[in-house]
Short mmCIF file of C-alpha atoms and ligand atoms in Angstrom, two decimals:
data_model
loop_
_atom_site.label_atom_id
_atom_site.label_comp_id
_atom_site.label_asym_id
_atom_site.label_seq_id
_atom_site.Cartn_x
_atom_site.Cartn_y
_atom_site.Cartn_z
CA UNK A 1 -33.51 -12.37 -33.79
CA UNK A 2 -30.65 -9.88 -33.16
CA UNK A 3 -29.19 -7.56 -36.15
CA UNK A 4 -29.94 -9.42 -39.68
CA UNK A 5 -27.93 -7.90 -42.57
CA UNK A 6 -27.22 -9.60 -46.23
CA UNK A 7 -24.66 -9.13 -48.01
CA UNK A 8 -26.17 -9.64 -51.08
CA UNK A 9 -29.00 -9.70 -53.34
CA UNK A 10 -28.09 -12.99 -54.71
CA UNK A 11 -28.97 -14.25 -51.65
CA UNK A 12 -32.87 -13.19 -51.63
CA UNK A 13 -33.66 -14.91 -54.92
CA UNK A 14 -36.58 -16.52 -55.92
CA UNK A 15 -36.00 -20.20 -57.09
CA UNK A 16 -36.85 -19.76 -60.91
CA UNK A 17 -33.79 -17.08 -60.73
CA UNK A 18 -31.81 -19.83 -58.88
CA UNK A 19 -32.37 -22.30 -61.06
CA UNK A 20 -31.85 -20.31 -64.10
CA UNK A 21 -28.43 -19.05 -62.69
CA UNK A 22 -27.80 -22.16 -61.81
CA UNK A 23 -28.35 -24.11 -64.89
CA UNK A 24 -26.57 -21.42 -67.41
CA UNK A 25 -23.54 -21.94 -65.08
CA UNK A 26 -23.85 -25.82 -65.16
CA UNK A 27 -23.85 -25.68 -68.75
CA UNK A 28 -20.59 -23.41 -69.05
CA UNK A 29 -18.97 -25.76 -66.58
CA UNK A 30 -19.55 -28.54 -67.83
CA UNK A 31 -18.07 -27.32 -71.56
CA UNK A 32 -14.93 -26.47 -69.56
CA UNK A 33 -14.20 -29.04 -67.27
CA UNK A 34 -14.60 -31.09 -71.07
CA UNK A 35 -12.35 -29.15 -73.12
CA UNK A 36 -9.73 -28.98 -70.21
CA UNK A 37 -9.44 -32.04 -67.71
CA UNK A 38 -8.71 -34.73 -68.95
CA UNK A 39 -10.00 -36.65 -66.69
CA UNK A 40 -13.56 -35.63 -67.24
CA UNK A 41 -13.00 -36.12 -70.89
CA UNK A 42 -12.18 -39.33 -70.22
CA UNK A 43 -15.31 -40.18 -68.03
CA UNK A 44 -17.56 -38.26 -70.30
CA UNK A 45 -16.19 -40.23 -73.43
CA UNK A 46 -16.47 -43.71 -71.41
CA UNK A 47 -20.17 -42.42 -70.41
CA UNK A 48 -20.89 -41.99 -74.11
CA UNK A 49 -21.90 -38.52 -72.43
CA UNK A 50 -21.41 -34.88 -74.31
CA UNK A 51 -21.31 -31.71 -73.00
CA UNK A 52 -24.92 -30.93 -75.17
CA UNK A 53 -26.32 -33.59 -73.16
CA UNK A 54 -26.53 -31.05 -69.83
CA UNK A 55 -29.26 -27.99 -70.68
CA UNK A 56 -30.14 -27.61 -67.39
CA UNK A 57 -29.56 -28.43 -64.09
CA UNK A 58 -32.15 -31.51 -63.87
CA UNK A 59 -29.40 -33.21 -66.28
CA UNK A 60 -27.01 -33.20 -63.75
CA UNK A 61 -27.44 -36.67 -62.49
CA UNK A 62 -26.66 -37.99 -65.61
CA UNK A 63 -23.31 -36.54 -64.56
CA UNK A 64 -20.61 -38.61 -63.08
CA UNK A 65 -19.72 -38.46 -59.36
CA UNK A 66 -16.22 -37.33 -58.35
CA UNK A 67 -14.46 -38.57 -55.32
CA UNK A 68 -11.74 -38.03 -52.97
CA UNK A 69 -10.03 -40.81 -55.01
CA UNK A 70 -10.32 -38.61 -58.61
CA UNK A 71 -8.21 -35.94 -56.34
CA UNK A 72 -5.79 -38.94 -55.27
CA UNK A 73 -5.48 -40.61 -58.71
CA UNK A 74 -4.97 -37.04 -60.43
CA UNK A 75 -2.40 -35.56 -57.82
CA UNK A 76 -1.38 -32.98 -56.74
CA UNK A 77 -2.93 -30.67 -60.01
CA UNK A 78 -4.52 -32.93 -62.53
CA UNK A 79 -8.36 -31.96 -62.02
CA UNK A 80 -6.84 -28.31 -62.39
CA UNK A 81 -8.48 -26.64 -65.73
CA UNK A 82 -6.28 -23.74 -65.92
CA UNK A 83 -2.75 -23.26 -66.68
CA UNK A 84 -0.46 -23.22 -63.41
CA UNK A 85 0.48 -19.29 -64.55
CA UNK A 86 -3.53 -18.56 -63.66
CA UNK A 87 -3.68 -20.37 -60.79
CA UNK A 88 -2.60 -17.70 -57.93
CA UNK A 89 -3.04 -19.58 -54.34
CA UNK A 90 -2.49 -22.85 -53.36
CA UNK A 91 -4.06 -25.10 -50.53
CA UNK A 92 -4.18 -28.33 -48.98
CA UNK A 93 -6.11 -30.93 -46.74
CA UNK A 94 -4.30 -33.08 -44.87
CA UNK A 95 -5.09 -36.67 -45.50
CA UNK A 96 -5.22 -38.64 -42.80
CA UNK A 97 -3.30 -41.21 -45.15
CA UNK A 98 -0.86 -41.08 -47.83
CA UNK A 99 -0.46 -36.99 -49.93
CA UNK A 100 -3.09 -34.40 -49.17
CA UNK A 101 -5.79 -33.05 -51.29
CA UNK A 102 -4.34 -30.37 -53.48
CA UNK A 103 -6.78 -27.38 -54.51
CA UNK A 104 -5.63 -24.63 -56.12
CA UNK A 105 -7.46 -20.83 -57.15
CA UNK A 106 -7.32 -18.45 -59.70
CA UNK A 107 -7.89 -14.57 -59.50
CA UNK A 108 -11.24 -14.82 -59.99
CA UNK A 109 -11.70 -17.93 -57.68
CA UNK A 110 -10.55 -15.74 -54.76
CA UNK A 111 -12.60 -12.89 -55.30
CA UNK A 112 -15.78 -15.52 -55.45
CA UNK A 113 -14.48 -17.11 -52.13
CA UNK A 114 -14.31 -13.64 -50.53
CA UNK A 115 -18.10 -12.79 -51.60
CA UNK A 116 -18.93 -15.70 -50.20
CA UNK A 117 -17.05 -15.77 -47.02
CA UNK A 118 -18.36 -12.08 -46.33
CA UNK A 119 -21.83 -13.29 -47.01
CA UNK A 120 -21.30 -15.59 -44.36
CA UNK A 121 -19.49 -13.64 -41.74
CA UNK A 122 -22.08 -11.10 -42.25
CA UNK A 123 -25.35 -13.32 -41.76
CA UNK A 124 -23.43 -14.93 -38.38
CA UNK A 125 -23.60 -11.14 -37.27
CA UNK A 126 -20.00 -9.49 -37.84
CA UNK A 127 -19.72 -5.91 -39.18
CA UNK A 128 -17.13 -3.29 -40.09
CA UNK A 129 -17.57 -2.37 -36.25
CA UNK A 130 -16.23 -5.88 -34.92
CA UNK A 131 -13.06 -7.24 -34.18
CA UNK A 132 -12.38 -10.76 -35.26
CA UNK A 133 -9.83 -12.87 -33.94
CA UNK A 134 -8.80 -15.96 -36.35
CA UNK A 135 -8.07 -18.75 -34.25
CA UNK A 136 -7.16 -21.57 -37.34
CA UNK A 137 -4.10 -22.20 -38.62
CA UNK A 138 -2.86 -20.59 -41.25
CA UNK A 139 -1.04 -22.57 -43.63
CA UNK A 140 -2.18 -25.17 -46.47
CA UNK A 141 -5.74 -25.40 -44.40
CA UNK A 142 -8.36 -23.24 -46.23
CA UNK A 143 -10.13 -22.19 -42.52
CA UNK A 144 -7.85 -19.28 -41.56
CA UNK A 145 -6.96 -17.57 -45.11
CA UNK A 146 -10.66 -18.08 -46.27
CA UNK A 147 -12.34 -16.42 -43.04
CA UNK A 148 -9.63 -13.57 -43.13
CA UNK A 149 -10.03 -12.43 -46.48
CA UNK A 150 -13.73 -12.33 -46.20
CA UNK A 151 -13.70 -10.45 -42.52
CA UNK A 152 -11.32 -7.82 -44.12
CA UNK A 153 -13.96 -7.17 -47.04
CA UNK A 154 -16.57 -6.59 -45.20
CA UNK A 155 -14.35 -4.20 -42.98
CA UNK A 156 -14.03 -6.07 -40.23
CA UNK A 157 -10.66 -5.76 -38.01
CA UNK A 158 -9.35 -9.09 -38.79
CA UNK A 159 -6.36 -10.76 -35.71
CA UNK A 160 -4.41 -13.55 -37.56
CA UNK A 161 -4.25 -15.17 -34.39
CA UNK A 162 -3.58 -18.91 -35.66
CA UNK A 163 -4.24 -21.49 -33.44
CA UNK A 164 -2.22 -22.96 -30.52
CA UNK A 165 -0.79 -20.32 -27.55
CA UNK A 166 -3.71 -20.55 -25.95
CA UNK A 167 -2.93 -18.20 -22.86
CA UNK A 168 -1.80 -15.82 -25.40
CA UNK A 169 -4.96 -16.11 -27.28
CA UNK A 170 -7.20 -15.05 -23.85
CA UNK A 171 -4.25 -12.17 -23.89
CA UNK A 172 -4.88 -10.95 -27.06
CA UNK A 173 -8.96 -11.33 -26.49
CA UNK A 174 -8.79 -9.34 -23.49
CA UNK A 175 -6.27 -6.55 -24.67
CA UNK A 176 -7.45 -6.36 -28.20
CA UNK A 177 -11.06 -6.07 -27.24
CA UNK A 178 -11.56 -8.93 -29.66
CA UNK A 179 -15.72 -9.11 -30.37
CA UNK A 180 -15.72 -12.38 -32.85
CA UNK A 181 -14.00 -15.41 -32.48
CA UNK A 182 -13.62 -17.84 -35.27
CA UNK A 183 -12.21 -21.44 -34.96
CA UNK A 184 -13.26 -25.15 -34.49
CA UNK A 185 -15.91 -25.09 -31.57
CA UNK A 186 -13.71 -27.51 -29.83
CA UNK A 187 -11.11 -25.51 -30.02
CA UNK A 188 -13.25 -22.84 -28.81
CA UNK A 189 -14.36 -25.18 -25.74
CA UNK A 190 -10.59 -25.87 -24.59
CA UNK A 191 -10.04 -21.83 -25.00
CA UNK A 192 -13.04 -21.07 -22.44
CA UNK A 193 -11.19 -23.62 -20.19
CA UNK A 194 -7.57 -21.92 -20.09
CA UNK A 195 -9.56 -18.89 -19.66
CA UNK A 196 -11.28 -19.71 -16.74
CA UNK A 197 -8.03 -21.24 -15.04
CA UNK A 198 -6.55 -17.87 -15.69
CA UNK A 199 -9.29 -16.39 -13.41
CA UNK A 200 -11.03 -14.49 -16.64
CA UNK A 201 -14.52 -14.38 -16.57
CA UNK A 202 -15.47 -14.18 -20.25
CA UNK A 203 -18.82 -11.99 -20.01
CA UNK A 204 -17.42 -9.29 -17.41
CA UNK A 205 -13.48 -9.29 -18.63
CA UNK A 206 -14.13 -9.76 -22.57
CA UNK A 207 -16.19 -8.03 -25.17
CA UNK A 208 -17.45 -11.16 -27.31
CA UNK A 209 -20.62 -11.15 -28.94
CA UNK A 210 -20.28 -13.74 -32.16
CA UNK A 211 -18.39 -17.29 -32.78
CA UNK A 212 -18.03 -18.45 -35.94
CA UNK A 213 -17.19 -22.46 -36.09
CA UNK A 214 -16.53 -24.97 -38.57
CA UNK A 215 -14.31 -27.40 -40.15
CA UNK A 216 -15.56 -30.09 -37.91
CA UNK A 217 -18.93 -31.01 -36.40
CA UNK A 218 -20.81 -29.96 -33.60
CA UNK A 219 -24.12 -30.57 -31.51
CA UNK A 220 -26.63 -28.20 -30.06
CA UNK A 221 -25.62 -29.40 -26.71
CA UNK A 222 -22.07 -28.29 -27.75
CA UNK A 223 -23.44 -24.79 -28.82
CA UNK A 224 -24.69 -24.02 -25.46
CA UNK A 225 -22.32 -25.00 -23.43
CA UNK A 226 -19.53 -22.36 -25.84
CA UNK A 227 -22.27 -19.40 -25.55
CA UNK A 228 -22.58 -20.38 -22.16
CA UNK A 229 -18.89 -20.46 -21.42
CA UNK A 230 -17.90 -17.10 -23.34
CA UNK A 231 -21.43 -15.47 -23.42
CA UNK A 232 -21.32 -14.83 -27.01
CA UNK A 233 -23.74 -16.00 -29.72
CA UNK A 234 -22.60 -18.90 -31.64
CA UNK A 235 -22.91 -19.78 -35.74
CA UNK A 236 -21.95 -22.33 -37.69
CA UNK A 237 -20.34 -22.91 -41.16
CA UNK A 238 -19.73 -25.19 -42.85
CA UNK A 239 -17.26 -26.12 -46.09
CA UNK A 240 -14.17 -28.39 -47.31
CA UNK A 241 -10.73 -27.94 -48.87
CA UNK A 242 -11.87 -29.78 -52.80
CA UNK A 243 -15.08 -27.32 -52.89
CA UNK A 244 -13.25 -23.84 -52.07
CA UNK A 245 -13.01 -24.22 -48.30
CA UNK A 246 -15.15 -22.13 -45.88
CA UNK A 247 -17.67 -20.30 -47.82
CA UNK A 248 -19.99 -23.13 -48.87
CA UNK A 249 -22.79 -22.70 -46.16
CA UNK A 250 -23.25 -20.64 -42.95
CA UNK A 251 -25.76 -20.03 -40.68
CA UNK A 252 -27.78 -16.54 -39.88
CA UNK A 253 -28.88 -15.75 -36.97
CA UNK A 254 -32.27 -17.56 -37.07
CA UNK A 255 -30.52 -20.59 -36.38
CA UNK A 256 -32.32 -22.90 -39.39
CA UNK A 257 -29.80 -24.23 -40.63
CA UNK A 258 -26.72 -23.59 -42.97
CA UNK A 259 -27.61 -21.39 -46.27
CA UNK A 260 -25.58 -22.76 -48.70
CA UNK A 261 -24.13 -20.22 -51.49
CA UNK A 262 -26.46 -22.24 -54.16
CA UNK A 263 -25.67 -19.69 -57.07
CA UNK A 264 -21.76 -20.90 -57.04
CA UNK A 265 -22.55 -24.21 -55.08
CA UNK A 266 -25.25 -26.69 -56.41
CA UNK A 267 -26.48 -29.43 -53.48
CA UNK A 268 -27.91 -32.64 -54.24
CA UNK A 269 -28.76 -35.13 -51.40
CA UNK A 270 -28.07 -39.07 -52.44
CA UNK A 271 -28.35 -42.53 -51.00
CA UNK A 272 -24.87 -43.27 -50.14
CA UNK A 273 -25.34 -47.35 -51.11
CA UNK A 274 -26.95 -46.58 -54.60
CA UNK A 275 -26.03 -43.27 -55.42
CA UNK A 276 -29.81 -42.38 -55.93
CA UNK A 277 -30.58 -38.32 -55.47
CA UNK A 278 -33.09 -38.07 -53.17
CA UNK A 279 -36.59 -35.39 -51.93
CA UNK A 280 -36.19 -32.05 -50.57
CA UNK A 281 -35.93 -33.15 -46.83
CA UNK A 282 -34.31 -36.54 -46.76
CA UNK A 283 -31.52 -37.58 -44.94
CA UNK A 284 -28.27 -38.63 -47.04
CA UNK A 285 -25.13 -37.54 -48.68
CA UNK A 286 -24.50 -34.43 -49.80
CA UNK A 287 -22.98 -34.07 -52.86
CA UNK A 288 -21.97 -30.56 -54.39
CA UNK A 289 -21.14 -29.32 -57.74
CA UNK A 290 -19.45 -25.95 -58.21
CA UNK A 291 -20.88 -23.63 -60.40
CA UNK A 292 -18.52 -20.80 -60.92
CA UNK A 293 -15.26 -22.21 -59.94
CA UNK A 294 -12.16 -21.48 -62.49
CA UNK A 295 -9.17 -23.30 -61.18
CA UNK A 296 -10.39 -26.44 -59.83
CA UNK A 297 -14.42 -26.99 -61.30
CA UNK A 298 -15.75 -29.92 -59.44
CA UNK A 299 -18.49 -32.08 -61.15
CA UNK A 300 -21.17 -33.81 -58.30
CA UNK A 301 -18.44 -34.16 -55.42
CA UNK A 302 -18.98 -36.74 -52.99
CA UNK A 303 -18.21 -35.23 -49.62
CA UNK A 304 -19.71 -38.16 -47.17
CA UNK A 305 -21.30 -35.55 -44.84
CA UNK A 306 -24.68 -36.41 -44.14
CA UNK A 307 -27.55 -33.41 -43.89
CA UNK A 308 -30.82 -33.41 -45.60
CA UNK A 309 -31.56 -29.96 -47.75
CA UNK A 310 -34.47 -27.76 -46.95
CA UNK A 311 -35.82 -24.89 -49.22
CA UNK A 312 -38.23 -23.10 -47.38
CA UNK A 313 -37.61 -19.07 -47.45
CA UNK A 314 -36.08 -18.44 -43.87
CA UNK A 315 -37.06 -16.06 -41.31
CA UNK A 316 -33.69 -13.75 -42.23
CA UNK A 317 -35.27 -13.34 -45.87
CA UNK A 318 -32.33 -15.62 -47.16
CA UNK A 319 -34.26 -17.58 -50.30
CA UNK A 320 -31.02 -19.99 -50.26
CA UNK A 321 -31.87 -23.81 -49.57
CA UNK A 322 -30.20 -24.43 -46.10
CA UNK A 323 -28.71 -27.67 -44.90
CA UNK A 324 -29.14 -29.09 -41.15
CA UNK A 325 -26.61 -29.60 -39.03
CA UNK A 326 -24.01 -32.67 -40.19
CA UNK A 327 -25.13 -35.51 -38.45
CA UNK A 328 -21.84 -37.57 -39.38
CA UNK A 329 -19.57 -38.63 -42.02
CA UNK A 330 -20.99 -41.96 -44.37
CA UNK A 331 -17.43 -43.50 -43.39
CA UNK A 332 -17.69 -42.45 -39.31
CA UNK A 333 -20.88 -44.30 -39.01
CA UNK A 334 -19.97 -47.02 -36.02
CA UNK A 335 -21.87 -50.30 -36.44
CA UNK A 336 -22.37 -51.62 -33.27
CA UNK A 337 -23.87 -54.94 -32.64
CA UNK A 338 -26.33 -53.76 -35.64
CA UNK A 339 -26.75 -50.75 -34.14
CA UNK A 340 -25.95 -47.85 -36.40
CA UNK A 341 -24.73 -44.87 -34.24
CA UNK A 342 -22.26 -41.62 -35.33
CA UNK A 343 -20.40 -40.05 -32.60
CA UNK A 344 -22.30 -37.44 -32.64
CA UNK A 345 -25.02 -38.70 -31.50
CA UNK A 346 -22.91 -39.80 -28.73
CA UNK A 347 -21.89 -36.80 -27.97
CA UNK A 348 -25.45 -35.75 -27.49
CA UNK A 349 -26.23 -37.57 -25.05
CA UNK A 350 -23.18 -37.08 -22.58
CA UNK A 351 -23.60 -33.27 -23.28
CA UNK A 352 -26.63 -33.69 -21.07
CA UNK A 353 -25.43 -35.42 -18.16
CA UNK A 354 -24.58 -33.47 -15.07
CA UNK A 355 -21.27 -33.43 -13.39
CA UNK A 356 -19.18 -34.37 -16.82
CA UNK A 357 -17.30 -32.07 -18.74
CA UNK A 358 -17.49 -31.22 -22.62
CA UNK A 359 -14.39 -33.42 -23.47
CA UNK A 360 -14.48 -37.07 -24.56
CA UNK A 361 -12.92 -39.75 -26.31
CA UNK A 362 -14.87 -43.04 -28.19
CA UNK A 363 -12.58 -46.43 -28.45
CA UNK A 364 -14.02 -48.76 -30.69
CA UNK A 365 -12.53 -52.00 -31.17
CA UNK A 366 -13.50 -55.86 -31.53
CA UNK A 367 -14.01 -58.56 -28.61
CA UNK A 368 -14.50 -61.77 -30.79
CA UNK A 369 -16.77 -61.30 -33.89
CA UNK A 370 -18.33 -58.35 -31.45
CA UNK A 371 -18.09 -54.30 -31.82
CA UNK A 372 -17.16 -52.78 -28.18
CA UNK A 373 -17.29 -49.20 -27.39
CA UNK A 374 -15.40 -47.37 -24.52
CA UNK A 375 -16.40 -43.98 -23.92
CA UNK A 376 -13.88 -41.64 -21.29
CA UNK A 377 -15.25 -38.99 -20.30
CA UNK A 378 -14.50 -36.38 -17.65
CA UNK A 379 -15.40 -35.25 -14.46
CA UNK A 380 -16.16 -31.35 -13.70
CA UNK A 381 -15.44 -31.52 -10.24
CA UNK A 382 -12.55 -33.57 -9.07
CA UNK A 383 -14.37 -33.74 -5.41
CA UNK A 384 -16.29 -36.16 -6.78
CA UNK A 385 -13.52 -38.76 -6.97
CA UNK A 386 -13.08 -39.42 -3.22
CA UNK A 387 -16.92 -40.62 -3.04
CA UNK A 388 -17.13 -44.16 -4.49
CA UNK A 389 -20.41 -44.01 -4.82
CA UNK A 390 -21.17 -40.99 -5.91
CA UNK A 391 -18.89 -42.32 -9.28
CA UNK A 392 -20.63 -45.64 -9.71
CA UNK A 393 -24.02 -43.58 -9.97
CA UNK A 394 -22.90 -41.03 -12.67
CA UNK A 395 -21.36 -44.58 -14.23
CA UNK A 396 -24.65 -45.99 -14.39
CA UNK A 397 -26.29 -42.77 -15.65
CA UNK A 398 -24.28 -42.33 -18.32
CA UNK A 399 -24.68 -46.27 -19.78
CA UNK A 400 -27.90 -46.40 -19.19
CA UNK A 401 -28.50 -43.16 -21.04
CA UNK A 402 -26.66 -44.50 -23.95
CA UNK A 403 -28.62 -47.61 -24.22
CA UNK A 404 -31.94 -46.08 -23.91
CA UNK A 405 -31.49 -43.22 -26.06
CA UNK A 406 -29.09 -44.97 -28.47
CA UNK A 407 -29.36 -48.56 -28.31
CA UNK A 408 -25.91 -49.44 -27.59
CA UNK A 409 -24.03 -50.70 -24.23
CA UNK A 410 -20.87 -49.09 -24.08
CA UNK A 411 -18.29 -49.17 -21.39
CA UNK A 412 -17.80 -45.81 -19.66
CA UNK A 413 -14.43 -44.83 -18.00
CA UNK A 414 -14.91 -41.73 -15.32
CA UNK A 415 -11.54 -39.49 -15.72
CA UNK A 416 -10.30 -37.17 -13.83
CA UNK A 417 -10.81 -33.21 -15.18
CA UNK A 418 -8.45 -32.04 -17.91
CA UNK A 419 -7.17 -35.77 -18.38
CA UNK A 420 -8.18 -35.90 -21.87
CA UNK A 421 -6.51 -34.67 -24.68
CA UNK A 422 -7.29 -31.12 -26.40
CA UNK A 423 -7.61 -30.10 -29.47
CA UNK A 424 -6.39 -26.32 -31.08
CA UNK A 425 -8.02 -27.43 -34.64
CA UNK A 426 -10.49 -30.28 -35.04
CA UNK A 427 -10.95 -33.01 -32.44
CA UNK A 428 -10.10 -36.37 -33.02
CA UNK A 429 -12.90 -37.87 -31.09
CA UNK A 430 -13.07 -41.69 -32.35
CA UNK A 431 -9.75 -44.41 -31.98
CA UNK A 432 -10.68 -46.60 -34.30
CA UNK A 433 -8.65 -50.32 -32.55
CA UNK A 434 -10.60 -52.71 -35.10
CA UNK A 435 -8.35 -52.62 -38.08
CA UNK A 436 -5.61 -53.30 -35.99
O1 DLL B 501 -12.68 -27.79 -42.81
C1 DLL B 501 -13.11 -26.03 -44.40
C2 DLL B 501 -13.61 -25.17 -43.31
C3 DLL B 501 -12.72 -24.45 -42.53
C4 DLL B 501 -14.97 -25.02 -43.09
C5 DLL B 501 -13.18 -23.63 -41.53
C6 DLL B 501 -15.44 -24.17 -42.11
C7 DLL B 501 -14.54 -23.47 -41.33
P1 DLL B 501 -11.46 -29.55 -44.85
O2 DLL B 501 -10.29 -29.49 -43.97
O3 DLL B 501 -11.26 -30.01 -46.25
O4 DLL B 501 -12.14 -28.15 -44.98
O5 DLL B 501 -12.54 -30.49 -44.14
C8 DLL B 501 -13.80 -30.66 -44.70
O6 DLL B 501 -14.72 -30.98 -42.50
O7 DLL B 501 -16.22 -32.59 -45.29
C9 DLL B 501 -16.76 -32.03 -42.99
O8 DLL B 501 -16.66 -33.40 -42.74
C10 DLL B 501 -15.99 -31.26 -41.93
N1 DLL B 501 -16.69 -30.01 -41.64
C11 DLL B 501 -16.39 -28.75 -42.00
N2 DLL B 501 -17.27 -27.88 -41.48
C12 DLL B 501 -18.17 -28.62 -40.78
C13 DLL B 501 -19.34 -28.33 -40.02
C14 DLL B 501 -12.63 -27.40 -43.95
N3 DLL B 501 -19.79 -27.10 -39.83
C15 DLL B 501 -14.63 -31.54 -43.81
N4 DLL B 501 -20.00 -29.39 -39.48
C16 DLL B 501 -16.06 -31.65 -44.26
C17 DLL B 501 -19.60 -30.64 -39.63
C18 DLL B 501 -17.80 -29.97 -40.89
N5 DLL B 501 -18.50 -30.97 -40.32
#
């Protein structure tokens, strides 16, 4: 393992200190969200639930769940349990559908997020001696503001690059001596591709030594192909827009897994059908409630992502349960012929194939009663395209690799390079044709 620093001593306690931290702050919460929202009054009431009913935190599944839809029926500041004159930042997640998610922060709610964002940027390896380039938007999404405000604290020279520009991003890398880069990793994976066409070479031209990604999934396969392509070494964090934003988990540098900030953020893992919280180590929904939050407390949230929790010290000394990498959404799961696959898992398995590039593109859609899948993918070297033959074999590769490894039988389309679209925040990988 290279450098390990921690931020703080929170994040080296022993789990009787968690859960006693944990449960005087669910308690507190849980009075609050009461005496303020009336929407939780409302479901605690219906529940025939009081707030003396939750000592601890093994009450908390007697706790309702709250949903995307809560944030939709209650727009844009209904869940909010502080008058608007407290509440001193506003942000937003753009819905795919319909009005965004509306979140809002007070004083105190930023100060938290910046602990916890510095925690994170330092266990991915950043220092006051880096330079960190922010390559998210800044705007209503939480991933640029979040990151910069934590970089800053920990005295980090922070470039509010923004996404988009990309030539002007490899500019500023090169010029700036920028050392940490911090966007989506595919975003990250297009950048090392304008870069190369711009005759950069990334280890001898560049000074990078850390990316830090998140907002949007990623594989291992995907990890080594962005070290390999910058030569820097590659974390990733993980958060969401109703929770606080980034901030809610991050990996160190041991790579095992996301620590999740479990003294402001408490993870359960349920059954998505029944709702059911399930072991330490099982695969299923995570669902987080905030602990410390002011502005926008959020009982047992229901964020679809699917990890399993693990609470084994870690080799950095972090005592914080980590979370594996997201393995999919509960709603991105493709069903196909009765095979249950998530695009990641897709993505896997072209990531190891020779001769295709990084980018790709799933159509699902319906022949008959029947799922089909379409998977485009790109070539690396466009000399391949005069050979026939030399096509039809990576063809075959690549389906047969999908239906021994996954079980499905998908049709695969051969592209030529940089045919696919690119992405500057996160990828839209799946077209969804069945609903159409
Ligand atoms: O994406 C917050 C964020 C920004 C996290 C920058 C990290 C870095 P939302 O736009 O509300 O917030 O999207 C949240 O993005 O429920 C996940 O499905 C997905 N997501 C975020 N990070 C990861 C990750 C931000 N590391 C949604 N792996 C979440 C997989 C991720 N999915």
């Amino acid at each position: 393992m290279q450098e390990n620093r921690i931020w703080s001593p929170e994040e080296t306690l022993d789990r009787e200190q968690f859960r006693d931290i944990q449960s005087k702050r669910l308690k507190e919460m849980v009075q609050r969200v009461y005496d303020s929202v009336p929407h939780y009054k409302k479901k605690f009431d219906t529940m025939g639930l009081s707030p003396a009913d939750i000592q601890s935190v093994d009450d908390l599944s007697k706790l309702p769940f709250t949903t995307k839809l809560d944030f939709r029926d209650n727009y844009p500041y209904g869940l909010f349990a502080v008058p608007q004159k407290q509440v001193v930042r506003i942000h937003a997640s753009s819905g795919t559908t319909g009005k965004p998610t509306v979140v809002g922060y007070t004083k105190n709610d930023m100060e938290m997020w910046k602990e916890m964002i510095a925690r994170l940027v330092t266990m991915a390896g950043v220092t006051d001696e880096d330079v960190a380039q922010i390559s998210f938007g800044y705007g209503l999404f939480t991933g640029a503001f979040g990151l910069h405000q934590g970089l800053e604290h920990v005295g980090a020279t922070v470039i509010p690059m923004s996404s988009g520009n990309t030539r002007k991003q490899i500019m500023v890398m090169q010029d700036f001596g920028t050392t940490a880069l911090i966007s989506t990793p595919s975003y990250a994976l297009h950048m090392a591709e304008i870069a190369k066409e711009m005759g950069i070479d990334p280890k001898k031209d560049l000074k990078l030594k850390w990316g830090l990604f998140g907002g949007e999934g990623s594989t291992e396969a995907m990890r080594r192909e962005i070290n390999e392509a910058w030569g820097l070494f590659a974390t990733e964090n993980y958060g969401m827009s109703e929770l606080i934003g980034p901030g809610v988990s991050g990996e160190c540098l041991a790579l095992k897994g996301m620590h999740i900030n479990e003294d402001h953020f408490f993870p359960e893992i349920i059954d998505p059908e029944t709702g059911e919280v399930l072991p330490p180590g099982s695969v299923g929904e995570l669902v987080i409630t905030t602990l410390s939050k002011e502005a926008l407390p959020i009982i047992r949230y229901r964020t679809s992502d699917i990890t399993s929790l693990h609470y084994e010290k870690c080799d950095c000394g972090r005592t914080t349960v980590r979370m594996a990498k997201i393995s999919g959404r509960s709603n991105d799961m493709l069903i196909l012929g009765g095979v249950n696959v998530f695009p990641s898992q897709i993505e896997e398995v072209l990531f190891n194939v020779d001769g295709i590039g990084p980018h790709y593109q799933i159509k699902v859609y319906k022949k008959g009663h029947l799922d089909r899948i379409e998977v485009d993918v790109e070539l690396v070297n466009a000399d391949l395209l005069d050979s026939f033959s030399q096509i039809e074999n990576l063809n075959q590769t690549i389906r047969q690799r999908l239906r021994t490894v996954l079980g499905i039988d998908a049709k695969v389309n051969i592209m030529q390079p940089r045919t696919l679209q690119r992405f500057e925040g996160k990828a839209k990988r799946v077209i969804d044709l069945r609903e159409e």
